[in-house]
Amino acid sequence: MRRSSNRKSSAAAGSGSTKAASKEFEKIDHLFNVYADKSSAIIDPEGIEQLCSSLEVDYTDVRILMLAWKMKAQKQGFFTLEEWRTGLKALRADSISKLKKALPELVKEVSRPTDFLDFYSYAFRYCLTEDKQKCIDIESACQLLSLVLGTQFGPQVDKFTEYLKSQSEYKVMNMDQWMGFYRFCNEIPFPSLENYDSDLAWPLILDNFVEWFRENQK
Amino acid sequence: MSGQSKKKPFKIEAYKHRVEVDPKYADRTWAVIEHAINEIYNHNASGLSFEELYRNAYNMVLYKFGERQYNGLVSTVTRHLRDMGKAIESAQGSFLDELNRKWSDHTKSMQMIRDVLMYMDRTYIPTNHKTPVYELGLNLWRDHIIHSAKIQTRLVDMLLEQIHRERMGEVINRGLMRSVTKMLTELGSSVYQEVFEKSFLDVSASFYSGESQQYIEVYNCSNYLRMAEKRINEEVERVSHYLDSKTEPKITAVVEKELVETHMHRLVHMENSGLIPMLVSNMYEDLNCMYNLFKRVPSGLNLIKDVMASHLKETGKQLVTDPDRLKDPVDFIQRLLDMREKYNEIITKSFHNDKAFQNALNASFEYFININNRSPEFISLFVDDALRKGVKGASDDDVDQVLDRVLVLFRYLQEKDVFEKYYKQHLAKRLLSAKSVSEEAERGMILKLKTECGYQFTSKLEGMFNDIKTSQDTMLGFYNSPYGNDMADMPAITVQILTTGSWPTQNINTCILPAEIVIVCEKFKAYYLGTHNGRRLTWQTNMGHADLKATFGKGQKHELNVSTYQMCVLMLFNSADRLTYREIEQATDIPGPDLKRCLQSLACVRGKNVLRKEPMSRDISEDDAFLFNDKFTSKLVKVKIGTVVAQKETEPEKMETRQRVEEDRKPQIEAAIVRVMKSRRVLDHNSIVTEVTNQLQARFLPNPVVIKKRIESLIEREFLERDKADRRLYRYMA
């Protein structure tokens, strides 16, 4: 188990801050070890579950995803030490209570448009479990959409997921379509869909969605 | 002689002789002239001396009495004109005549007067900016005669009355009319126009308006058109005879408007005699008449063209969607060709080969030929039929002509790549069954297609021809080789080696061939692979044919010409009299649908039933049994049972072909997208669609939805990306 003391050698000047820094990491690392698997030195799904109950947040809550984003976690369901450090340092939390308090701030931060865009695309990438995978299956995509956009664009998400589940042409969704939907929510008024023009560069899946939606309106 | 005196310069003094101008001189002189004028007007000029009069007039001007003379002229002439006017007014039946005569008198008199007063005309008048004598005479006539209330109205009325009579068929005095109108023109074009022409045009307009209303109710279209033509010609002739030539365009415009333009639509759409019946019955002359007339009015020709085009589209659409017509593809195409020929004739004979009409014809054909998505297949079948049997009794040139006409239809196709697929299939069948009438005709057709569509289109077709030729050489080689030269007791084999990729082959499993055949096949294969290293041969058992010698019950011998599958089935009966469907299926491994078709042609067709089926039903079921038909008879020694003729595809086959076409299109669309993006780098969606469509339209019309899908696929594969700043644009990723 790596200790933050290894880091001391890299910091030449500002030893004072390093000391404080290493102290900070000390606590963070300690917290890490509470949840990490002893043999792999990584927090695995089980560990995350425990973390969630400590934070009194549901496993499927979007805030966990936000936390993962803050950590820039690469693999869904796992947090490495590096990632843990990145996230908690950015949140200035080194204990469960501080972490809990940091969550609302995090939510606010994510809702800022520029950050949200990053978070939104991150959410998609996070679900790509296999190495060369570029798409996620429709079921998962629907769930993810509700999770991530449900509060902000509820009606659109509901309708879109309804459509996705009813059609059989698309079995997976790719990044382009994912991002396209967010743009759609932002630019097209719902439910009027007034200025939607299928001759523009909207992904085909959205053209089909609009057509389906308009058909069902009648 | 004086002595010394001052020398005075020599001076010539002006002649100081004062001419005493007798105040009465002017009166006297003028009286002479006035008297002369009167005499002239009274037709009494012969007694006058020109020389004397001229001298007097000259003197008047010389002694500064020009003004007196001029004014006197005016009043004298005016006086005479007044008298003339009265005479004209009181004329009874011969008003115009009288007017004309007086005019004649007046002009003659004015000429004489002008001659007499010529000196004044040349000196006093210009200097004092007065109207010259003759012109003055005209103006006075105009003011006092023509513009006189009593005369003007009557004049115009008389003229118009005469014209009306002539229009109604009477003969009138054209010479007189000529003189009168000439008079008006001479008085000035504004006089002619104001006094006569305006009323003439107005009256003519109402005349023709009335006439057109009357005739449109009674006449049919052709008769009406001819009447209109006649009237226009009449008016032209009228103008040339007794009106000013400038009136011609104005009066023809009036007639055209009243007779033609007002009733244009009604004429064209007249039931039973309008444009469409004329087109249907090829009434060339009437159509020509209509064309010439309508050309004269704005939008006239457009009306004809549009009605013709929509009629064409309707008829064409009906033709291509009529289920009866679709049963016979060759007939279908023949009808289209006939239709095109018909309208070509009409446009040449009646519409002066007007380019706009040609274009309308082409646009209409393009519209409806593409409504039926089997058109490409049918055109190919038509060509197949022509190349197979030749056009009845036709020479090479005739066949050529027919193919040229078919090519015109081909040009209208939007889905040329579908045609290519079918043409390949049909050509393959023709080549393999050696059924073309003439290789020259085949090559000729391919050349035409090459000229139309480029090398790419036909390169594979040419490859097919080459394969056939090469195969012939290979066969010679085979029989001369050790593999092939001791085949005395074995079936004679002819192999066509097809290059995969050039031919429309399908992936099929080779069926189980009879043992005797297998031996021969293996021999050939060994020979071929011996001389061609690294190649792979696959027997296409669905495409061959065989000649079998068969002996029936009473010893009749026949030669059966059958397909490979049929051969496999029949050979089984060499060792069994009766076989069930399943046994045959197992023994030959022929795919189900093909086997059924094969058995049907062997057992259920009258005159070709070399097999008997139990039960004797029409359709093949998997529980049927088959027996060798001992009792088979035929008048012919050689019986043809093969089924390799190109036919209209069945529904499932059609779907399959269409699917393959769609699959083929995807890479073409992608290639086009990449080409466009490579050169443009960044482009918005609509522009890509437009450019790609332009690039591909020589082969087919790409579906915008499919284009979008391909773009997305390219994005996924990272050939393209969406522009980060403006998400409506696509960017090429180098």
Coordinates of C-alpha atoms in Angstrom, one line a residue, chain B residues 178-580:
Chain B
R178 CA -57.1 53.6 -100.3
S179 CA -57.3 57.2 -101.4
V180 CA -59.1 58.4 -98.3
T181 CA -56.7 56.7 -95.9
K182 CA -53.8 58.0 -97.9
M183 CA -55.2 61.4 -97.5
L184 CA -55.3 61.0 -93.7
T185 CA -51.8 59.7 -93.6
E186 CA -50.6 62.6 -95.7
L187 CA -52.1 65.0 -93.3
G188 CA -49.9 63.6 -90.6
S189 CA -49.7 60.3 -88.8
S190 CA -51.3 61.7 -85.7
V191 CA -54.3 62.8 -87.9
Y192 CA -54.5 59.3 -89.3
Q193 CA -54.3 57.8 -85.8
E194 CA -56.6 60.2 -84.0
V195 CA -59.2 60.5 -86.6
F196 CA -59.3 57.0 -88.0
E197 CA -57.0 54.4 -86.5
K198 CA -58.1 54.6 -82.9
S199 CA -61.8 54.2 -83.8
F200 CA -60.9 51.5 -86.2
L201 CA -59.2 49.4 -83.6
D202 CA -61.9 49.9 -81.1
V203 CA -64.6 49.0 -83.4
S204 CA -62.7 46.0 -84.7
A205 CA -62.1 44.9 -81.1
S206 CA -65.8 44.8 -80.4
F207 CA -66.6 43.2 -83.7
Y208 CA -64.2 40.4 -83.1
S209 CA -65.2 40.1 -79.5
G210 CA -68.8 39.6 -80.6
E211 CA -67.8 37.2 -83.3
S212 CA -65.7 35.1 -81.1
Q213 CA -68.5 34.8 -78.5
Q214 CA -70.8 33.7 -81.2
Y215 CA -68.5 31.1 -82.8
I216 CA -67.1 29.7 -79.6
E217 CA -70.5 28.4 -78.7
V218 CA -71.1 26.7 -82.0
Y219 CA -67.8 25.7 -83.6
N220 CA -65.6 22.9 -82.5
C221 CA -62.0 23.6 -81.9
S222 CA -60.5 22.9 -85.3
N223 CA -63.2 24.9 -87.1
Y224 CA -62.8 27.8 -84.7
L225 CA -59.1 27.8 -85.2
R226 CA -59.4 27.9 -88.9
M227 CA -61.9 30.7 -88.7
A228 CA -59.5 32.7 -86.6
E229 CA -56.7 32.0 -88.9
K230 CA -58.8 33.2 -91.8
R231 CA -59.8 36.4 -90.1
I232 CA -56.2 37.2 -89.2
N233 CA -55.1 36.7 -92.8
E234 CA -58.0 38.8 -94.0
E235 CA -57.0 41.7 -91.8
V236 CA -53.4 41.5 -93.0
E237 CA -54.6 41.6 -96.5
R238 CA -56.9 44.5 -95.8
V239 CA -54.1 46.6 -94.4
S240 CA -51.9 45.9 -97.4
H241 CA -54.7 47.0 -99.7
Y242 CA -56.0 50.2 -98.2
L243 CA -54.7 51.0 -94.8
D244 CA -51.4 52.4 -93.6
S245 CA -48.9 49.6 -93.1
K246 CA -48.3 50.7 -89.5
T247 CA -51.8 49.6 -88.7
E248 CA -51.0 46.0 -89.4
P249 CA -49.4 44.9 -86.1
K250 CA -52.0 46.8 -84.2
I251 CA -55.0 45.2 -85.9
T252 CA -53.5 41.7 -85.8
A253 CA -52.9 42.2 -82.1
V254 CA -56.6 43.1 -81.7
V255 CA -57.8 40.1 -83.6
E256 CA -55.3 37.8 -81.8
K257 CA -56.5 39.0 -78.5
E258 CA -60.2 38.8 -79.2
L259 CA -60.3 35.6 -81.1
V260 CA -57.4 33.6 -79.6
E261 CA -56.2 34.9 -76.3
T262 CA -59.6 35.4 -74.7
H263 CA -60.7 31.9 -75.5
M264 CA -57.4 30.2 -75.3
H265 CA -58.3 28.0 -72.4
R266 CA -61.7 27.1 -73.6
L267 CA -60.4 26.0 -76.9
V268 CA -57.6 23.9 -75.5
H269 CA -59.9 22.2 -73.1
M270 CA -62.8 21.8 -75.4
E271 CA -64.3 18.4 -75.0
N272 CA -64.0 16.0 -77.9
S273 CA -62.3 18.6 -80.1
G274 CA -59.7 20.3 -78.0
L275 CA -56.0 19.8 -77.7
I276 CA -56.1 16.4 -76.1
P277 CA -58.4 14.8 -78.7
M278 CA -56.2 16.3 -81.4
L279 CA -53.1 14.8 -79.9
V280 CA -54.8 11.4 -79.5
S281 CA -56.0 11.3 -83.1
N282 CA -52.7 12.7 -84.6
M283 CA -54.5 15.6 -86.2
Y284 CA -51.3 17.2 -87.5
E285 CA -52.7 20.0 -89.5
D286 CA -55.1 21.2 -86.9
L287 CA -52.3 21.0 -84.3
N288 CA -50.1 23.0 -86.5
C289 CA -52.9 25.6 -86.9
M290 CA -53.2 25.8 -83.2
Y291 CA -49.5 26.2 -82.7
N292 CA -49.2 29.0 -85.2
L293 CA -52.1 30.9 -83.8
F294 CA -51.2 30.5 -80.2
K295 CA -47.6 31.5 -80.9
R296 CA -49.0 35.0 -81.6
V297 CA -50.3 35.5 -78.1
P298 CA -48.4 35.7 -74.8
S299 CA -48.3 32.3 -73.0
G300 CA -50.2 30.7 -75.8
L301 CA -47.5 28.2 -76.5
N302 CA -46.9 27.6 -72.8
L303 CA -50.6 26.7 -72.4
I304 CA -50.3 24.1 -75.2
K305 CA -47.1 22.7 -73.8
D306 CA -48.4 22.4 -70.3
V307 CA -51.6 20.7 -71.3
M308 CA -49.7 18.3 -73.5
A309 CA -47.2 17.6 -70.7
S310 CA -49.9 16.9 -68.1
H311 CA -51.8 14.7 -70.5
L312 CA -48.6 12.8 -71.3
K313 CA -47.9 12.3 -67.6
E314 CA -51.4 11.1 -67.0
T315 CA -51.4 8.7 -69.8
G316 CA -47.9 7.5 -69.0
K317 CA -48.8 7.1 -65.4
Q318 CA -51.8 5.0 -66.2
L319 CA -49.8 2.9 -68.5
V320 CA -47.0 2.1 -66.1
T321 CA -49.4 1.4 -63.2
D322 CA -51.8 -0.8 -65.1
P323 CA -51.4 -4.3 -63.7
D324 CA -52.4 -5.8 -67.0
R325 CA -49.7 -4.1 -68.8
L326 CA -47.1 -5.2 -66.3
K327 CA -47.7 -8.9 -67.2
D328 CA -45.9 -8.5 -70.5
P329 CA -42.7 -6.5 -70.1
V330 CA -41.8 -6.5 -73.8
D331 CA -45.2 -5.2 -74.7
F332 CA -45.0 -2.7 -71.9
I333 CA -41.8 -1.2 -73.3
Q334 CA -43.1 -1.4 -76.9
R335 CA -46.0 0.7 -75.9
L336 CA -43.8 3.3 -74.3
L337 CA -41.7 3.4 -77.4
D338 CA -44.8 3.8 -79.6
M339 CA -46.0 6.6 -77.4
R340 CA -42.7 8.4 -77.7
E341 CA -42.6 8.0 -81.4
K342 CA -46.1 9.3 -81.7
Y343 CA -45.3 12.5 -79.8
N344 CA -42.0 12.9 -81.6
E345 CA -44.0 12.9 -84.8
I346 CA -46.4 15.5 -83.5
I347 CA -43.7 17.8 -82.3
T348 CA -41.9 17.5 -85.6
K349 CA -44.9 17.8 -87.9
S350 CA -47.1 20.2 -86.0
F351 CA -44.9 22.1 -83.5
H352 CA -42.0 23.0 -85.7
N353 CA -39.7 20.9 -83.6
D354 CA -40.0 23.5 -80.8
K355 CA -37.3 22.8 -78.2
A356 CA -39.5 23.7 -75.3
F357 CA -41.9 21.0 -76.4
Q358 CA -39.2 18.5 -76.7
N359 CA -38.1 19.3 -73.2
A360 CA -41.6 18.9 -71.9
L361 CA -41.9 15.6 -73.6
N362 CA -38.7 14.4 -72.0
A363 CA -39.6 15.7 -68.6
S364 CA -43.0 13.9 -68.7
F365 CA -41.4 10.6 -69.8
E366 CA -38.8 10.9 -67.1
Y367 CA -41.6 11.5 -64.6
F368 CA -43.7 8.5 -65.2
I369 CA -41.2 6.0 -66.3
N370 CA -39.7 6.2 -62.8
I371 CA -43.0 5.8 -61.1
N372 CA -42.8 2.1 -61.8
N373 CA -39.6 0.8 -60.2
R374 CA -39.6 -2.2 -62.5
S375 CA -38.9 -0.1 -65.5
P376 CA -35.2 -0.8 -65.5
E377 CA -35.9 -4.5 -65.4
F378 CA -38.4 -4.3 -68.2
I379 CA -36.2 -2.3 -70.5
S380 CA -33.5 -4.9 -70.1
L381 CA -36.1 -7.6 -70.9
F382 CA -37.1 -5.8 -74.0
V383 CA -33.5 -5.6 -75.2
D384 CA -33.1 -9.2 -74.3
D385 CA -36.0 -10.1 -76.4
A386 CA -34.8 -8.1 -79.3
L387 CA -31.3 -9.5 -79.2
R388 CA -32.6 -13.0 -78.7
K389 CA -35.0 -13.2 -81.5
G390 CA -34.1 -10.2 -83.6
V391 CA -36.8 -7.7 -84.5
K392 CA -39.1 -9.4 -86.9
G393 CA -37.8 -9.3 -90.5
A394 CA -35.6 -6.4 -89.7
S395 CA -32.2 -5.7 -91.1
D396 CA -29.2 -4.8 -88.9
D397 CA -29.9 -1.1 -89.3
D398 CA -33.5 -1.6 -88.2
V399 CA -32.3 -3.4 -85.1
D400 CA -29.9 -0.6 -84.5
Q401 CA -32.7 1.9 -84.8
V402 CA -34.8 0.0 -82.3
L403 CA -32.0 -0.1 -79.8
D404 CA -31.4 3.6 -80.2
R405 CA -34.9 4.3 -79.4
V406 CA -34.7 2.0 -76.4
L407 CA -31.7 3.9 -75.3
V408 CA -33.7 7.1 -75.2
L409 CA -36.0 5.4 -72.7
F410 CA -32.9 4.3 -70.8
R411 CA -31.8 7.8 -70.4
Y412 CA -34.9 8.7 -68.6
L413 CA -34.2 6.1 -65.9
Q414 CA -33.2 7.4 -62.5
E415 CA -32.0 4.0 -61.4
K416 CA -29.6 3.1 -64.0
D417 CA -27.6 0.9 -61.7
V418 CA -30.7 -1.4 -61.4
F419 CA -30.8 -1.7 -65.1
E420 CA -27.1 -2.6 -65.1
K421 CA -27.8 -5.4 -62.7
Y422 CA -30.6 -6.9 -64.8
Y423 CA -28.8 -6.4 -68.1
K424 CA -25.9 -8.4 -66.7
Q425 CA -28.2 -11.2 -65.6
H426 CA -30.0 -11.3 -68.9
L427 CA -26.8 -11.1 -70.9
A428 CA -25.3 -13.9 -68.9
K429 CA -28.3 -16.1 -69.8
R430 CA -28.1 -15.2 -73.4
L431 CA -24.4 -15.9 -73.6
L432 CA -24.5 -19.2 -71.8
S433 CA -27.4 -20.6 -73.8
A434 CA -25.9 -19.1 -77.0
K435 CA -29.2 -17.5 -77.7
S436 CA -28.3 -14.2 -79.2
V437 CA -29.3 -13.5 -82.8
S438 CA -26.1 -11.7 -83.6
E439 CA -23.0 -11.0 -81.7
E440 CA -22.6 -7.8 -83.6
A441 CA -25.9 -6.6 -82.3
E442 CA -24.8 -7.5 -78.8
R443 CA -21.5 -5.7 -79.1
G444 CA -23.3 -2.8 -80.7
M445 CA -25.6 -2.4 -77.7
I446 CA -22.8 -2.5 -75.3
L447 CA -21.0 0.2 -77.3
K448 CA -24.1 2.3 -77.1
L449 CA -24.2 1.8 -73.3
K450 CA -20.6 2.7 -73.1
T451 CA -21.1 5.9 -74.9
E452 CA -24.0 6.7 -72.6
C453 CA -22.6 5.8 -69.3
G454 CA -18.9 5.4 -69.6
Y455 CA -16.4 2.6 -69.5
Q456 CA -17.1 1.6 -65.9
F457 CA -20.6 0.6 -66.8
T458 CA -19.7 -1.8 -69.5
S459 CA -16.3 -3.2 -68.6
K460 CA -17.7 -6.2 -66.8
L461 CA -20.1 -6.9 -69.6
E462 CA -17.2 -7.0 -72.0
G463 CA -15.4 -9.3 -69.6
M464 CA -18.3 -11.7 -70.1
F465 CA -17.8 -11.8 -73.8
N466 CA -14.1 -12.4 -73.3
D467 CA -14.8 -15.3 -71.0
I468 CA -16.9 -17.0 -73.7
K469 CA -14.2 -16.6 -76.3
T470 CA -11.5 -17.8 -74.0
S471 CA -13.6 -20.8 -73.0
Q472 CA -13.8 -21.8 -76.6
D473 CA -10.1 -21.7 -76.9
T474 CA -9.8 -23.6 -73.6
M475 CA -12.1 -26.4 -74.9
L476 CA -10.0 -26.8 -78.0
G477 CA -6.9 -27.1 -75.8
F478 CA -8.6 -29.6 -73.6
Y479 CA -9.6 -31.9 -76.3
N480 CA -6.2 -31.8 -77.8
S481 CA -4.5 -32.6 -74.5
P482 CA -3.9 -36.0 -73.0
Y483 CA -6.8 -35.3 -70.6
G484 CA -9.3 -34.9 -73.2
N485 CA -8.3 -36.9 -76.2
D486 CA -9.5 -40.3 -75.2
M487 CA -13.1 -39.6 -74.3
A488 CA -14.7 -41.9 -76.8
D489 CA -17.2 -43.5 -74.5
M490 CA -17.8 -40.6 -72.3
P491 CA -20.3 -37.7 -72.6
A492 CA -19.0 -34.8 -74.5
I493 CA -18.5 -31.8 -72.3
T494 CA -18.3 -28.1 -73.1
V495 CA -17.2 -25.9 -70.3
Q496 CA -17.7 -22.1 -70.0
I497 CA -15.3 -20.7 -67.5
L498 CA -16.7 -17.6 -66.0
T499 CA -14.6 -15.0 -64.1
T500 CA -16.1 -14.4 -60.8
G501 CA -17.0 -10.8 -60.5
S502 CA -17.8 -10.2 -64.1
W503 CA -20.8 -12.6 -64.0
P504 CA -23.9 -12.3 -61.9
T505 CA -23.3 -15.6 -60.1
Q506 CA -24.9 -16.6 -56.9
N507 CA -23.3 -18.6 -54.2
I508 CA -24.9 -22.0 -54.5
N509 CA -23.9 -25.4 -53.5
T510 CA -23.0 -27.7 -56.3
C511 CA -25.7 -30.4 -56.6
I512 CA -24.8 -34.0 -56.8
L513 CA -24.0 -34.8 -60.4
P514 CA -24.4 -38.2 -62.1
A515 CA -21.3 -40.4 -61.9
E516 CA -20.6 -40.3 -65.6
I517 CA -20.6 -36.6 -65.6
V518 CA -18.4 -36.3 -62.5
I519 CA -15.7 -38.3 -64.3
V520 CA -15.7 -35.9 -67.2
C521 CA -15.8 -32.9 -65.0
E522 CA -12.8 -34.0 -63.0
K523 CA -10.8 -34.6 -66.2
F524 CA -11.5 -31.1 -67.3
K525 CA -10.7 -29.7 -63.9
A526 CA -7.4 -31.5 -63.8
Y527 CA -6.5 -30.1 -67.2
Y528 CA -7.5 -26.6 -66.4
L529 CA -5.8 -26.4 -63.1
G530 CA -2.8 -27.9 -64.6
T531 CA -2.4 -25.0 -67.0
H532 CA -3.7 -22.3 -64.7
N533 CA -2.0 -22.3 -61.4
G534 CA -3.6 -20.9 -58.3
R535 CA -7.2 -20.7 -59.6
R536 CA -10.2 -22.2 -58.1
L537 CA -13.1 -23.7 -60.1
T538 CA -16.6 -24.1 -58.9
W539 CA -19.2 -25.8 -60.9
Q540 CA -22.3 -23.7 -61.3
T541 CA -24.9 -26.4 -61.6
N542 CA -27.7 -24.0 -61.8
M543 CA -26.6 -22.5 -65.1
G544 CA -25.7 -25.4 -67.4
H545 CA -27.7 -27.5 -69.8
A546 CA -27.4 -30.9 -71.3
D547 CA -28.6 -33.0 -74.3
L548 CA -29.8 -36.5 -73.3
K549 CA -30.6 -39.3 -75.6
A550 CA -33.7 -41.0 -74.3
T551 CA -35.4 -44.2 -75.4
F552 CA -39.0 -44.7 -74.5
G553 CA -41.5 -47.6 -74.2
K554 CA -42.0 -48.4 -77.8
G555 CA -38.4 -47.7 -78.7
Q556 CA -38.9 -44.1 -79.7
K557 CA -35.7 -42.2 -79.4
H558 CA -35.7 -38.6 -78.6
E559 CA -33.0 -36.1 -77.8
L560 CA -33.9 -34.1 -74.8
N561 CA -32.5 -30.7 -74.3
V562 CA -32.6 -30.0 -70.5
S563 CA -31.0 -28.0 -67.8
T564 CA -28.3 -29.5 -65.6
Y565 CA -30.7 -30.0 -62.7
Q566 CA -33.1 -31.7 -65.0
M567 CA -30.3 -33.9 -66.2
C568 CA -29.5 -35.0 -62.7
V569 CA -33.1 -35.9 -62.0
L570 CA -33.6 -37.8 -65.2
M571 CA -30.4 -39.8 -64.9
L572 CA -31.7 -41.2 -61.7
F573 CA -34.3 -43.0 -63.6
N574 CA -31.7 -45.0 -65.3
S575 CA -31.6 -47.1 -62.2
A576 CA -35.1 -46.8 -60.9
D577 CA -38.5 -46.6 -62.4
R578 CA -40.2 -44.8 -59.5
L579 CA -38.8 -42.3 -57.1
T580 CA -40.4 -40.1 -54.5

